[in-house]
mmCIF file of C-alpha atoms in Angstrom:
data_model
loop_
_atom_site.group_PDB
_atom_site.id
_atom_site.type_symbol
_atom_site.label_atom_id
_atom_site.label_comp_id
_atom_site.label_asym_id
_atom_site.label_seq_id
_atom_site.Cartn_x
_atom_site.Cartn_y
_atom_site.Cartn_z
ATOM 1 C CA UNK A 1401 -0.047 -0.046 -0.051
ATOM 2 C CA UNK A 1402 1.717 3.318 -1.002
ATOM 3 C CA UNK A 1403 1.954 5.928 1.873
ATOM 4 C CA UNK A 1404 -0.677 8.224 0.330
ATOM 5 C CA UNK A 1405 -3.094 5.634 0.508
ATOM 6 C CA UNK A 1406 -2.484 4.270 4.209
ATOM 7 C CA UNK A 1407 -2.320 8.379 5.412
ATOM 8 C CA UNK A 1408 -5.917 8.498 3.764
ATOM 9 C CA UNK A 1409 -7.060 5.388 5.667
ATOM 10 C CA UNK A 1410 -6.142 6.719 8.495
ATOM 11 C CA UNK A 1411 -7.193 9.973 8.565
ATOM 12 C CA UNK A 1412 -10.826 8.645 7.776
ATOM 13 C CA UNK A 1413 -10.041 6.246 10.847
ATOM 14 C CA UNK A 1414 -9.499 9.494 12.819
ATOM 15 C CA UNK A 1415 -12.444 11.625 11.270
ATOM 16 C CA UNK A 1416 -15.344 8.185 12.082
ATOM 17 C CA UNK A 1417 -13.364 8.766 15.532
ATOM 18 C CA UNK A 1418 -14.309 12.581 15.650
ATOM 19 C CA UNK A 1419 -17.765 12.158 14.581
ATOM 20 C CA UNK A 1420 -18.630 9.182 17.634
ATOM 21 C CA UNK A 1421 -16.966 11.735 19.662
ATOM 22 C CA UNK A 1422 -18.750 15.182 18.536
ATOM 23 C CA UNK A 1423 -21.558 14.115 21.215
ATOM 24 C CA UNK A 1424 -19.793 15.185 24.100
ATOM 25 C CA UNK A 1425 -19.657 18.749 23.461
ATOM 26 C CA UNK A 1426 -23.392 18.611 24.563
ATOM 27 C CA UNK A 1427 -22.068 17.538 27.793
ATOM 28 C CA UNK A 1428 -21.533 18.893 31.018
ATOM 29 C CA UNK A 1429 -19.226 18.752 34.427
ATOM 30 C CA UNK A 1430 -20.055 16.127 37.153
ATOM 31 C CA UNK A 1431 -18.620 14.968 40.485
ATOM 32 C CA UNK A 1432 -15.021 14.916 39.906
ATOM 33 C CA UNK A 1433 -14.374 18.221 37.722
ATOM 34 C CA UNK A 1434 -16.607 19.779 40.694
ATOM 35 C CA UNK A 1435 -14.535 18.595 42.640
ATOM 36 C CA UNK A 1436 -11.164 19.360 40.524
ATOM 37 C CA UNK A 1437 -12.293 22.988 40.336
ATOM 38 C CA UNK A 1438 -13.210 23.424 44.206
ATOM 39 C CA UNK A 1439 -8.971 22.732 44.415
ATOM 40 C CA UNK A 1440 -8.464 25.108 42.211
ATOM 41 C CA UNK A 1441 -10.720 27.927 43.624
ATOM 42 C CA UNK A 1442 -10.014 26.996 47.304
ATOM 43 C CA UNK A 1443 -6.238 25.554 47.716
ATOM 44 C CA UNK A 1444 -3.143 27.389 47.756
ATOM 45 C CA UNK A 1445 -2.515 27.195 43.375
ATOM 46 C CA UNK A 1446 1.618 28.456 44.277
ATOM 47 C CA UNK A 1447 3.700 25.863 42.916
ATOM 48 C CA UNK A 1448 5.542 24.451 46.042
ATOM 49 C CA UNK A 1449 1.923 23.810 47.040
ATOM 50 C CA UNK A 1450 0.767 22.279 44.014
ATOM 51 C CA UNK A 1451 4.157 19.808 43.817
ATOM 52 C CA UNK A 1452 3.724 19.256 47.599
ATOM 53 C CA UNK A 1453 -0.458 18.038 46.456
ATOM 54 C CA UNK A 1454 1.208 15.714 44.455
ATOM 55 C CA UNK A 1455 3.473 14.104 46.552
ATOM 56 C CA UNK A 1456 1.311 13.369 49.590
ATOM 57 C CA UNK A 1457 -2.263 12.197 46.873
ATOM 58 C CA UNK A 1458 -3.213 8.969 48.525
ATOM 59 C CA UNK A 1459 -4.823 8.100 45.024
ATOM 60 C CA UNK A 1460 -2.587 8.430 42.385
ATOM 61 C CA UNK A 1461 1.382 9.907 41.533
ATOM 62 C CA UNK A 1462 0.219 13.302 38.988
ATOM 63 C CA UNK A 1463 2.440 16.012 39.520
ATOM 64 C CA UNK A 1464 2.161 17.070 35.610
ATOM 65 C CA UNK A 1465 -1.786 16.119 36.397
ATOM 66 C CA UNK A 1466 -2.123 19.262 39.348
ATOM 67 C CA UNK A 1467 -0.100 21.396 37.198
ATOM 68 C CA UNK A 1468 -1.836 20.925 34.087
ATOM 69 C CA UNK A 1469 -5.300 20.623 34.527
ATOM 70 C CA UNK A 1470 -4.860 23.968 36.770
ATOM 71 C CA UNK A 1471 -3.539 25.699 33.713
ATOM 72 C CA UNK A 1472 -6.668 24.310 31.678
ATOM 73 C CA UNK A 1473 -8.840 26.144 34.604
ATOM 74 C CA UNK A 1474 -6.667 29.386 34.296
ATOM 75 C CA UNK A 1475 -7.357 29.787 30.553
ATOM 76 C CA UNK A 1476 -10.609 28.252 30.150
ATOM 77 C CA UNK A 1477 -12.314 29.003 33.172
ATOM 78 C CA UNK A 1478 -16.030 26.282 34.157
ATOM 79 C CA UNK A 1479 -16.249 26.640 29.918
ATOM 80 C CA UNK A 1480 -17.198 22.695 29.218
ATOM 81 C CA UNK A 1481 -17.285 22.710 25.465
ATOM 82 C CA UNK A 1482 -13.163 23.673 25.239
ATOM 83 C CA UNK A 1483 -11.977 20.672 27.884
ATOM 84 C CA UNK A 1484 -14.537 18.552 25.600
ATOM 85 C CA UNK A 1485 -12.162 19.766 22.725
ATOM 86 C CA UNK A 1486 -9.527 19.006 23.960
ATOM 87 C CA UNK A 1487 -10.377 15.770 25.320
ATOM 88 C CA UNK A 1488 -11.583 14.527 21.705
ATOM 89 C CA UNK A 1489 -7.789 15.664 20.733
ATOM 90 C CA UNK A 1490 -6.121 13.653 22.978
ATOM 91 C CA UNK A 1491 -7.862 10.428 21.824
ATOM 92 C CA UNK A 1492 -6.959 11.321 18.443
ATOM 93 C CA UNK A 1493 -3.511 11.569 19.031
ATOM 94 C CA UNK A 1494 -3.311 8.240 21.158
ATOM 95 C CA UNK A 1495 -5.099 6.825 17.780
ATOM 96 C CA UNK A 1496 -2.737 7.634 15.746
ATOM 97 C CA UNK A 1497 0.061 6.492 18.175
ATOM 98 C CA UNK A 1498 -1.730 3.259 18.669
ATOM 99 C CA UNK A 1499 -2.051 2.581 14.353
ATOM 100 C CA UNK A 1500 1.609 3.502 14.129
ATOM 101 C CA UNK A 1501 2.984 1.063 17.162
ATOM 102 C CA UNK A 1502 0.413 -1.574 15.572
ATOM 103 C CA UNK A 1503 2.362 -1.402 12.434
ATOM 104 C CA UNK A 1504 5.782 -2.295 13.955
ATOM 105 C CA UNK A 1505 4.094 -4.908 16.008
ATOM 106 C CA UNK A 1506 2.328 -6.532 13.164
ATOM 107 C CA UNK A 1507 5.481 -5.764 11.201
ATOM 108 C CA UNK A 1508 3.834 -3.599 8.568
ATOM 109 C CA UNK A 1509 0.642 -5.413 7.752
ATOM 110 C CA UNK A 1510 -1.218 -2.370 7.379
ATOM 111 C CA UNK A 1511 -4.734 -4.085 7.664
ATOM 112 C CA UNK A 1512 -4.070 -5.897 11.633
ATOM 113 C CA UNK A 1513 -3.071 -2.063 12.478
ATOM 114 C CA UNK A 1514 -6.176 -0.563 10.533
ATOM 115 C CA UNK A 1515 -8.170 -3.106 12.761
ATOM 116 C CA UNK A 1516 -6.419 -2.698 16.067
ATOM 117 C CA UNK A 1517 -6.848 1.219 15.177
ATOM 118 C CA UNK A 1518 -10.906 1.136 14.868
ATOM 119 C CA UNK A 1519 -11.553 -1.141 17.969
ATOM 120 C CA UNK A 1520 -9.037 0.647 20.044
ATOM 121 C CA UNK A 1521 -10.401 3.827 18.963
ATOM 122 C CA UNK A 1522 -14.100 3.115 19.863
ATOM 123 C CA UNK A 1523 -13.952 0.268 22.812
ATOM 124 C CA UNK A 1524 -15.147 1.273 26.090
ATOM 125 C CA UNK A 1525 -12.385 2.290 27.540
ATOM 126 C CA UNK A 1526 -11.247 4.937 25.528
ATOM 127 C CA UNK A 1527 -15.039 6.334 25.674
ATOM 128 C CA UNK A 1528 -15.193 6.489 29.520
ATOM 129 C CA UNK A 1529 -11.638 7.941 29.324
ATOM 130 C CA UNK A 1530 -12.676 10.427 26.834
ATOM 131 C CA UNK A 1531 -15.937 11.567 27.931
ATOM 132 C CA UNK A 1532 -14.735 12.634 30.907
ATOM 133 C CA UNK A 1533 -13.592 16.392 30.353
ATOM 134 C CA UNK A 1534 -10.815 17.627 32.468
ATOM 135 C CA UNK A 1535 -10.059 14.511 34.471
ATOM 136 C CA UNK A 1536 -9.166 12.609 31.709
ATOM 137 C CA UNK A 1537 -5.420 15.040 31.030
ATOM 138 C CA UNK A 1538 -3.674 12.333 33.133
ATOM 139 C CA UNK A 1539 -5.147 9.122 31.829
ATOM 140 C CA UNK A 1540 -4.068 10.712 28.066
ATOM 141 C CA UNK A 1541 -1.406 12.774 29.044
ATOM 142 C CA UNK A 1542 0.157 8.885 30.597
ATOM 143 C CA UNK A 1543 -0.931 6.477 27.456
ATOM 144 C CA UNK A 1544 0.523 9.419 24.891
ATOM 145 C CA UNK A 1545 3.833 9.503 26.653
ATOM 146 C CA UNK A 1546 3.913 5.652 27.111
ATOM 147 C CA UNK A 1547 3.766 4.752 23.649
ATOM 148 C CA UNK A 1548 6.151 7.024 22.310
ATOM 149 C CA UNK A 1549 8.511 5.178 24.970
ATOM 150 C CA UNK A 1550 7.378 2.281 23.011
ATOM 151 C CA UNK A 1551 7.952 3.448 19.823
ATOM 152 C CA UNK A 1552 11.055 5.576 20.656
ATOM 153 C CA UNK A 1553 12.659 1.980 22.259
ATOM 154 C CA UNK A 1554 11.377 0.214 19.285
ATOM 155 C CA UNK A 1555 13.104 2.663 17.217
ATOM 156 C CA UNK A 1556 16.393 2.377 19.231
ATOM 157 C CA UNK A 1557 16.047 5.742 21.057
ATOM 158 C CA UNK A 1558 16.817 4.641 24.650
ATOM 159 C CA UNK A 1559 17.636 7.961 25.898
ATOM 160 C CA UNK A 1560 14.109 9.154 23.809
ATOM 161 C CA UNK A 1561 12.280 6.057 25.235
ATOM 162 C CA UNK A 1562 12.835 6.704 29.204
ATOM 163 C CA UNK A 1563 12.376 10.268 28.938
ATOM 164 C CA UNK A 1564 9.171 9.668 27.856
ATOM 165 C CA UNK A 1565 8.819 6.816 29.926
ATOM 166 C CA UNK A 1566 9.501 9.363 32.814
ATOM 167 C CA UNK A 1567 6.306 12.049 32.286
ATOM 168 C CA UNK A 1568 3.970 9.411 31.379
ATOM 169 C CA UNK A 1569 4.884 8.686 35.057
ATOM 170 C CA UNK A 1570 4.495 12.270 36.041
ATOM 171 C CA UNK A 1571 1.260 11.876 34.263
ATOM 172 C CA UNK A 1572 -0.463 9.366 36.065
ATOM 173 C CA UNK A 1573 2.077 6.561 37.676
ATOM 174 C CA UNK A 1574 -0.198 3.321 35.889
ATOM 175 C CA UNK A 1575 2.223 2.914 33.144
ATOM 176 C CA UNK A 1576 4.836 1.515 35.001
ATOM 177 C CA UNK A 1577 2.150 -0.035 37.471
ATOM 178 C CA UNK A 1578 0.577 -2.381 34.422
ATOM 179 C CA UNK A 1579 3.818 -3.521 33.029
ATOM 180 C CA UNK A 1580 5.742 -4.264 36.698
ATOM 181 C CA UNK A 1581 4.334 -3.780 39.379
ATOM 182 C CA UNK A 1582 0.526 -5.223 38.843
ATOM 183 C CA UNK A 1583 1.364 -8.654 37.972
ATOM 184 C CA UNK A 1584 3.482 -8.872 40.235
ATOM 185 C CA UNK A 1585 1.443 -7.252 43.227
ATOM 186 C CA UNK A 1586 -1.579 -9.475 41.843
ATOM 187 C CA UNK A 1587 0.473 -12.793 42.336
ATOM 188 C CA UNK A 1588 1.806 -11.929 45.397
ATOM 189 C CA UNK A 1589 -1.521 -10.882 47.007
ATOM 190 C CA UNK A 1590 -3.631 -14.267 45.999
ATOM 191 C CA UNK A 1591 -0.092 -16.731 47.195
ATOM 192 C CA UNK A 1592 0.007 -15.462 50.415
ATOM 193 C CA UNK A 1593 -3.871 -14.559 50.713
ATOM 194 C CA UNK A 1594 -3.893 -18.363 49.538
ATOM 195 C CA UNK A 1595 -1.231 -20.055 52.734
ATOM 196 C CA UNK A 1596 -2.615 -16.975 54.744
ATOM 197 C CA UNK A 1597 -6.023 -16.175 54.824
ATOM 198 C CA UNK A 1598 -7.190 -13.229 57.396
ATOM 199 C CA UNK A 1599 -10.073 -11.593 58.806
ATOM 200 C CA UNK A 1600 -12.817 -10.736 56.545
ATOM 201 C CA UNK A 1601 -11.905 -6.509 57.327
ATOM 202 C CA UNK A 1602 -8.347 -7.015 55.648
ATOM 203 C CA UNK A 1603 -9.224 -8.925 52.579
ATOM 204 C CA UNK A 1604 -11.560 -10.039 50.040
ATOM 205 C CA UNK A 1605 -10.678 -13.568 50.775
ATOM 206 C CA UNK A 1606 -11.728 -14.598 53.819
ATOM 207 C CA UNK A 1607 -11.850 -18.067 56.377
ATOM 208 C CA UNK A 1608 -14.570 -19.293 54.797
ATOM 209 C CA UNK A 1609 -13.359 -19.513 51.238
ATOM 210 C CA UNK A 1610 -11.527 -22.835 50.527
ATOM 211 C CA UNK A 1611 -8.282 -23.392 49.172
ATOM 212 C CA UNK A 1612 -9.640 -25.218 46.073
ATOM 213 C CA UNK A 1613 -11.642 -21.290 45.356
ATOM 214 C CA UNK A 1614 -8.623 -19.187 46.012
ATOM 215 C CA UNK A 1615 -6.179 -21.539 43.916
ATOM 216 C CA UNK A 1616 -9.653 -21.827 41.305
ATOM 217 C CA UNK A 1617 -9.315 -18.261 40.822
ATOM 218 C CA UNK A 1618 -6.092 -17.552 41.275
ATOM 219 C CA UNK A 1619 -5.962 -19.177 37.313
ATOM 220 C CA UNK A 1620 -9.611 -18.758 36.645
ATOM 221 C CA UNK A 1621 -9.612 -15.039 36.321
ATOM 222 C CA UNK A 1622 -6.871 -14.737 33.250
ATOM 223 C CA UNK A 1623 -8.917 -17.918 31.651
ATOM 224 C CA UNK A 1624 -11.876 -16.211 31.637
ATOM 225 C CA UNK A 1625 -10.312 -12.787 30.804
ATOM 226 C CA UNK A 1626 -9.261 -14.391 27.350
ATOM 227 C CA UNK A 1627 -13.008 -16.054 26.352
ATOM 228 C CA UNK A 1628 -14.828 -13.647 27.677
ATOM 229 C CA UNK A 1629 -12.842 -11.088 25.715
ATOM 230 C CA UNK A 1630 -13.701 -12.252 22.457
ATOM 231 C CA UNK A 1631 -16.892 -12.922 22.467
ATOM 232 C CA UNK A 1632 -19.473 -10.938 24.662
ATOM 233 C CA UNK A 1633 -20.809 -12.793 28.073
ATOM 234 C CA UNK A 1634 -24.381 -12.416 26.885
ATOM 235 C CA UNK A 1635 -23.119 -14.520 23.979
ATOM 236 C CA UNK A 1636 -20.959 -17.023 26.109
ATOM 237 C CA UNK A 1637 -24.233 -17.508 28.631
ATOM 238 C CA UNK A 1638 -26.435 -18.240 25.926
ATOM 239 C CA UNK A 1639 -24.223 -20.947 24.285
ATOM 240 C CA UNK A 1640 -23.771 -22.200 28.129
ATOM 241 C CA UNK A 1641 -27.943 -22.516 28.435
ATOM 242 C CA UNK A 1642 -28.056 -24.088 25.576
ATOM 243 C CA UNK A 1643 -25.243 -26.450 26.184
ATOM 244 C CA UNK A 1644 -27.034 -27.116 29.237
ATOM 245 C CA UNK A 1645 -30.491 -28.025 27.674
ATOM 246 C CA UNK A 1646 -28.482 -30.790 25.900
ATOM 247 C CA UNK A 1647 -28.130 -32.957 28.945
ATOM 248 C CA UNK A 1648 -29.664 -34.810 31.540
ATOM 249 C CA UNK A 1649 -32.397 -32.734 33.684
ATOM 250 C CA UNK A 1650 -30.791 -34.932 36.538
ATOM 251 C CA UNK A 1651 -27.711 -33.261 36.307
ATOM 252 C CA UNK A 1652 -28.756 -30.266 35.405
ATOM 253 C CA UNK A 1653 -32.290 -29.044 36.462
ATOM 254 C CA UNK A 1654 -35.763 -28.044 34.707
ATOM 255 C CA UNK A 1655 -34.543 -25.221 31.966
ATOM 256 C CA UNK A 1656 -35.822 -22.735 33.569
ATOM 257 C CA UNK A 1657 -35.306 -23.195 36.998
ATOM 258 C CA UNK A 1658 -32.159 -21.522 39.367
ATOM 259 C CA UNK A 1659 -30.984 -24.399 39.302
ATOM 260 C CA UNK A 1660 -30.453 -24.826 35.756
ATOM 261 C CA UNK A 1661 -28.589 -20.698 35.052
ATOM 262 C CA UNK A 1662 -26.837 -22.117 38.073
ATOM 263 C CA UNK A 1663 -25.594 -24.968 36.624
ATOM 264 C CA UNK A 1664 -25.382 -22.900 32.855
ATOM 265 C CA UNK A 1665 -23.330 -20.193 34.687
ATOM 266 C CA UNK A 1666 -20.977 -22.536 37.248
ATOM 267 C CA UNK A 1667 -20.268 -25.429 34.916
ATOM 268 C CA UNK A 1668 -21.316 -25.119 31.332
ATOM 269 C CA UNK A 1669 -19.660 -21.556 30.995
ATOM 270 C CA UNK A 1670 -16.452 -22.451 32.255
ATOM 271 C CA UNK A 1671 -16.709 -25.007 30.401
ATOM 272 C CA UNK A 1672 -16.990 -23.675 27.068
ATOM 273 C CA UNK A 1673 -14.296 -21.174 27.387
ATOM 274 C CA UNK A 1674 -11.507 -23.739 28.323
ATOM 275 C CA UNK A 1675 -12.682 -25.541 25.186
ATOM 276 C CA UNK A 1676 -12.726 -21.466 23.746
ATOM 277 C CA UNK A 1677 -8.855 -21.069 25.349
ATOM 278 C CA UNK A 1678 -7.936 -24.472 24.392
ATOM 279 C CA UNK A 1679 -8.413 -24.006 20.631
ATOM 280 C CA UNK A 1680 -6.863 -20.634 20.612
ATOM 281 C CA UNK A 1681 -3.854 -22.293 22.077
ATOM 282 C CA UNK A 1682 -4.147 -25.194 19.559
ATOM 283 C CA UNK A 1683 -4.237 -22.597 16.665
ATOM 284 C CA UNK A 1684 -0.900 -20.728 18.186
ATOM 285 C CA UNK A 1685 1.357 -24.458 18.485
ATOM 286 C CA UNK A 1686 0.064 -24.888 15.060
ATOM 287 C CA UNK A 1687 0.526 -21.374 13.982
ATOM 288 C CA UNK A 1688 4.431 -21.073 15.686
ATOM 289 C CA UNK A 1689 5.997 -21.031 12.814
ATOM 290 C CA UNK A 1690 4.473 -19.295 10.653
ATOM 291 C CA UNK A 1691 5.026 -15.301 10.326
ATOM 292 C CA UNK A 1692 2.672 -13.162 12.855
ATOM 293 C CA UNK A 1693 -0.005 -15.590 13.943
ATOM 294 C CA UNK A 1694 1.825 -16.023 17.214
ATOM 295 C CA UNK A 1695 3.327 -13.013 17.865
ATOM 296 C CA UNK A 1696 0.637 -11.632 17.540
ATOM 297 C CA UNK A 1697 -1.468 -14.170 19.820
ATOM 298 C CA UNK A 1698 1.173 -13.447 22.367
ATOM 299 C CA UNK A 1699 0.803 -10.376 22.562
ATOM 300 C CA UNK A 1700 -3.011 -9.912 22.424
ATOM 301 C CA UNK A 1701 -2.707 -12.661 25.812
ATOM 302 C CA UNK A 1702 -0.677 -10.627 27.655
ATOM 303 C CA UNK A 1703 -2.484 -7.367 27.431
ATOM 304 C CA UNK A 1704 -6.036 -9.208 28.379
ATOM 305 C CA UNK A 1705 -4.341 -10.848 31.148
ATOM 306 C CA UNK A 1706 -3.013 -7.570 32.798
ATOM 307 C CA UNK A 1707 -7.172 -7.134 32.052
ATOM 308 C CA UNK A 1708 -7.910 -9.490 34.053
ATOM 309 C CA UNK A 1709 -5.499 -8.243 36.754
ATOM 310 C CA UNK A 1710 -7.092 -5.099 36.873
ATOM 311 C CA UNK A 1711 -10.300 -6.694 37.526
ATOM 312 C CA UNK A 1712 -9.901 -8.835 39.564
ATOM 313 C CA UNK A 1713 -8.673 -5.773 41.964
ATOM 314 C CA UNK A 1714 -11.968 -3.925 41.322
#
């Protein structure tokens, strides 16, 4: 594909994304946005005070966000539409960087790069971030510079990559958490609770939870995330009900009863999910030596499992 055609396609994707997000211009501030305005008008706005607050914040480490959102309020005041426009522009920047990154990962396969970009542009996570004007500055800033960091490291520019990573972390520390600490904390947390269950006040694992259930969840959440990412949960539930209907009623209970629903959700659904994951593993092994399939599978699986870690902590 020529460079001109490639640019035309990515322009169409960005235009499509813009049209999808234009309705947020008719939105309004709520919840955290008003809290941000309150901090701006009430707190000490000197630079040392801002930096101090960002360092002792119990929620996130966001010093660059603390500075950026205050500058934006000074410029735009309470004009919602201005923040919505900035949010859309930042999302379009992220979408473009996702395309560039995808193209490198997929070794120039523009079809896969376009497909990835379109899915990212309109998915639920990106929509939630972009429709949260002002507050989204930290997430968008972190994502933009983390993608730049990845692109720089792929291009062999180590210093620029580290610099971009630091900026990303200063917008929001989630970059480091996703790539390093979150999986480690997840495993350590699970193993500690498996070996030493504690009081219900301090942990989500209670004394009444069997070690088998804890171990099952430890191994099961990533698998569940894989098949629920590929297929909508409602579709999986429908398939599990159809599969349960083929089994003896003495095993599943009467169709339409609570017992039948419980069997479908707790037995049929996980079995179908395991079959889906097993099929993916088979495809991966079969295509292991072929060009791209194995790499695409591993990269996709990596991000899906990270999603599972995050959902489990929630």
